[in-house]
Amino acid sequence: MFSEKLIQKLKSAESVVFFTGAGISAESGVPTFRGEDGLWKKFKPEELANFDAFLKNTELVWEWYKYRKQIIANVQPNPGHYAIVEFEKIYKSFAVITQNVDNLHRRAGSKNIFELHGNIQHNYCIKCKKDFSDELILSKTEIPNCDVCGGLIRPGVVWFGEMLPEDQWNGAERAALSADLFFSVGTSGIVYPAASLPYLAKRNGAYIVEVNPDPTPITEIADEFLSGKSGVILPQIVKIILDEKEN
Ligand code: BV8
Ligand code: ZN
């Protein structure tokens, strides 16, 4: 199922990076953004995932995020997330760069994670930046306000038009530049600057492996396109590496 070249790369790689999108959480039951069951089928990203929309339709935007928080609170990591945890044990230089805000990589046990678009289980006051837990947010029906300064509380995710957290972006860029094996898993490669990372890694000599049921813009530069579900394909790759190590 896998090319000799990929097997060689798996054996010789020193620094491995996984760049993930909503597709890796699909098998956990988390709807993707642009797929058939896409979250944005009902809503448009510009209507919801941006700060102006939040100020204009605070009630609607909070409703959408509470709906997504409930989903996330009731799902588990899937074999794709756990396979990536195994990769981290095998390769001494390793990073997960995720666009996902669902915290599933951390819950699966991944350690070196760069969360480019924040984390839906975080919330903070837009005025004084105080952090607020989901328990408090989900216990309220009305729009949540800060108990210190009265400011409006927002979800801790990066919206369109907002800068990515600098430390996360810088770490992700450094990891992409140093990778000799770069997996792009479950992302449509549409959202920037995140989607520029596979191109950056490629330019720096990384071997690019894409895992996705469908081709994406990234497929053009991928050295390998493994068409299928990450929850099926990634555990198969881990098995190959472990078998190779035994022989
Ligand atoms: C910024 C958090 C600027 C919130 C998200 C025109 C051209 C280029 C860029 C732009 C442009 N106009 C505007 C921009 C910039 C904009 C952008 O890129 N827009 C796009 C839509 C064109 N980007 C930004 O605004 C970013 N900020 O640029 O700042 C700036 C500069 C200077 C100074 C100030 C500001 C911020 C972007 C962050 C937006 N936040 N989410 C929330 O989640 O609510 S984006 C959102 O999309 C999620 O984070 C998601 O992760 C991300 C990417 O989506 P994917 O993960 O790829 O998911 P998708 O559904 O699309 O695809 C799923 C894939 O999985 C599919 O391919 C499917 O086939 C596959 N799949 C399905 N099942 C499986 C599977 N794969 C494997 N296994 C399976 N089982
Ligand atoms: Zn406050």
PDB file of C-alpha atoms in Angstrom, residues 72-161:
ATOM      1  CA  ILE A  72     -16.192  18.870  21.543  1.00  0.00           C
ATOM      2  CA  ALA A  73     -16.997  18.058  25.183  1.00  0.00           C
ATOM      3  CA  ASN A  74     -18.644  14.782  24.077  1.00  0.00           C
ATOM      4  CA  VAL A  75     -16.084  13.393  21.603  1.00  0.00           C
ATOM      5  CA  GLN A  76     -12.901  11.371  21.997  1.00  0.00           C
ATOM      6  CA  PRO A  77      -9.640  11.379  20.075  1.00  0.00           C
ATOM      7  CA  ASN A  78      -9.640   8.779  17.265  1.00  0.00           C
ATOM      8  CA  PRO A  79      -6.940   6.323  15.989  1.00  0.00           C
ATOM      9  CA  GLY A  80      -5.545   9.103  13.789  1.00  0.00           C
ATOM     10  CA  HIS A  81      -4.748  11.274  16.830  1.00  0.00           C
ATOM     11  CA  TYR A  82      -3.289   8.285  18.695  1.00  0.00           C
ATOM     12  CA  ALA A  83      -1.106   7.299  15.724  1.00  0.00           C
ATOM     13  CA  ILE A  84       0.425  10.784  15.826  1.00  0.00           C
ATOM     14  CA  VAL A  85       1.199  10.269  19.535  1.00  0.00           C
ATOM     15  CA  GLU A  86       3.109   7.096  18.515  1.00  0.00           C
ATOM     16  CA  PHE A  87       5.064   9.034  15.891  1.00  0.00           C
ATOM     17  CA  GLU A  88       6.169  11.496  18.585  1.00  0.00           C
ATOM     18  CA  LYS A  89       7.639   8.586  20.598  1.00  0.00           C
ATOM     19  CA  ILE A  90       9.583   7.288  17.582  1.00  0.00           C
ATOM     20  CA  TYR A  91      11.160  10.478  16.176  1.00  0.00           C
ATOM     21  CA  LYS A  92      13.391  12.579  18.416  1.00  0.00           C
ATOM     22  CA  SER A  93      12.509  15.811  16.617  1.00  0.00           C
ATOM     23  CA  PHE A  94       8.721  16.017  16.260  1.00  0.00           C
ATOM     24  CA  ALA A  95       5.891  18.598  16.195  1.00  0.00           C
ATOM     25  CA  VAL A  96       2.148  18.712  15.577  1.00  0.00           C
ATOM     26  CA  ILE A  97       0.978  21.944  13.960  1.00  0.00           C
ATOM     27  CA  THR A  98      -2.807  22.045  14.140  1.00  0.00           C
ATOM     28  CA  GLN A  99      -5.422  24.431  12.755  1.00  0.00           C
ATOM     29  CA  ASN A 100      -7.985  22.676  14.926  1.00  0.00           C
ATOM     30  CA  VAL A 101      -9.371  24.274  18.049  1.00  0.00           C
ATOM     31  CA  ASP A 102     -10.790  21.021  19.484  1.00  0.00           C
ATOM     32  CA  ASN A 103      -7.900  20.112  21.852  1.00  0.00           C
ATOM     33  CA  LEU A 104      -8.051  16.471  20.672  1.00  0.00           C
ATOM     34  CA  HIS A 105      -4.293  16.177  19.953  1.00  0.00           C
ATOM     35  CA  ARG A 106      -3.539  17.180  23.551  1.00  0.00           C
ATOM     36  CA  ARG A 107      -6.225  14.856  24.930  1.00  0.00           C
ATOM     37  CA  ALA A 108      -4.733  11.986  22.869  1.00  0.00           C
ATOM     38  CA  GLY A 109      -1.341  12.611  24.500  1.00  0.00           C
ATOM     39  CA  SER A 110       0.622  14.654  21.942  1.00  0.00           C
ATOM     40  CA  LYS A 111       3.152  16.907  23.645  1.00  0.00           C
ATOM     41  CA  ASN A 112       4.822  19.290  21.179  1.00  0.00           C
ATOM     42  CA  ILE A 113       1.748  20.990  19.682  1.00  0.00           C
ATOM     43  CA  PHE A 114       1.395  24.375  17.967  1.00  0.00           C
ATOM     44  CA  GLU A 115      -2.254  25.541  18.008  1.00  0.00           C
ATOM     45  CA  LEU A 116      -2.380  28.100  15.197  1.00  0.00           C
ATOM     46  CA  HIS A 117      -6.050  29.033  15.598  1.00  0.00           C
ATOM     47  CA  GLY A 118      -6.459  28.900  19.376  1.00  0.00           C
ATOM     48  CA  ASN A 119      -8.524  26.519  21.475  1.00  0.00           C
ATOM     49  CA  ILE A 120     -12.326  26.462  21.680  1.00  0.00           C
ATOM     50  CA  GLN A 121     -12.184  25.431  25.341  1.00  0.00           C
ATOM     51  CA  HIS A 122     -10.524  28.778  26.196  1.00  0.00           C
ATOM     52  CA  ASN A 123     -12.440  32.047  26.678  1.00  0.00           C
ATOM     53  CA  TYR A 124     -11.242  35.529  27.650  1.00  0.00           C
ATOM     54  CA  CYS A 125     -12.488  39.043  28.415  1.00  0.00           C
ATOM     55  CA  ILE A 126     -11.938  41.352  25.416  1.00  0.00           C
ATOM     56  CA  LYS A 127     -11.126  44.247  27.748  1.00  0.00           C
ATOM     57  CA  CYS A 128      -8.904  42.922  30.545  1.00  0.00           C
ATOM     58  CA  LYS A 129      -8.009  39.564  28.895  1.00  0.00           C
ATOM     59  CA  LYS A 130      -8.970  37.576  32.017  1.00  0.00           C
ATOM     60  CA  ASP A 131      -9.381  33.849  31.186  1.00  0.00           C
ATOM     61  CA  PHE A 132     -12.725  32.087  31.766  1.00  0.00           C
ATOM     62  CA  SER A 133     -13.462  28.337  31.859  1.00  0.00           C
ATOM     63  CA  ASP A 134     -16.075  26.582  29.759  1.00  0.00           C
ATOM     64  CA  GLU A 135     -17.928  25.468  32.886  1.00  0.00           C
ATOM     65  CA  LEU A 136     -18.752  29.095  33.716  1.00  0.00           C
ATOM     66  CA  ILE A 137     -19.575  30.002  30.089  1.00  0.00           C
ATOM     67  CA  LEU A 138     -21.792  26.971  29.466  1.00  0.00           C
ATOM     68  CA  SER A 139     -23.641  27.477  32.767  1.00  0.00           C
ATOM     69  CA  LYS A 140     -24.933  30.872  31.625  1.00  0.00           C
ATOM     70  CA  THR A 141     -27.727  31.421  29.122  1.00  0.00           C
ATOM     71  CA  GLU A 142     -27.126  35.153  28.733  1.00  0.00           C
ATOM     72  CA  ILE A 143     -24.087  36.670  26.986  1.00  0.00           C
ATOM     73  CA  PRO A 144     -21.111  36.184  29.360  1.00  0.00           C
ATOM     74  CA  ASN A 145     -19.492  39.297  30.840  1.00  0.00           C
ATOM     75  CA  CYS A 146     -16.291  39.608  32.835  1.00  0.00           C
ATOM     76  CA  ASP A 147     -16.792  39.649  36.614  1.00  0.00           C
ATOM     77  CA  VAL A 148     -13.762  41.921  37.016  1.00  0.00           C
ATOM     78  CA  CYS A 149     -14.324  44.701  34.480  1.00  0.00           C
ATOM     79  CA  GLY A 150     -17.703  43.923  32.937  1.00  0.00           C
ATOM     80  CA  GLY A 151     -16.127  43.428  29.501  1.00  0.00           C
ATOM     81  CA  LEU A 152     -17.563  41.048  26.924  1.00  0.00           C
ATOM     82  CA  ILE A 153     -16.104  37.512  27.091  1.00  0.00           C
ATOM     83  CA  ARG A 154     -15.138  35.868  23.762  1.00  0.00           C
ATOM     84  CA  PRO A 155     -14.076  32.341  22.689  1.00  0.00           C
ATOM     85  CA  GLY A 156     -10.282  31.851  22.684  1.00  0.00           C
ATOM     86  CA  VAL A 157     -10.054  31.105  18.951  1.00  0.00           C
ATOM     87  CA  VAL A 158      -8.378  33.084  16.130  1.00  0.00           C
ATOM     88  CA  TRP A 159     -10.995  34.686  13.873  1.00  0.00           C
ATOM     89  CA  PHE A 160     -10.639  35.741  10.246  1.00  0.00           C
ATOM     90  CA  GLY A 161      -8.672  38.959  10.013  1.00  0.00           C
TER      91      GLY A 161
END
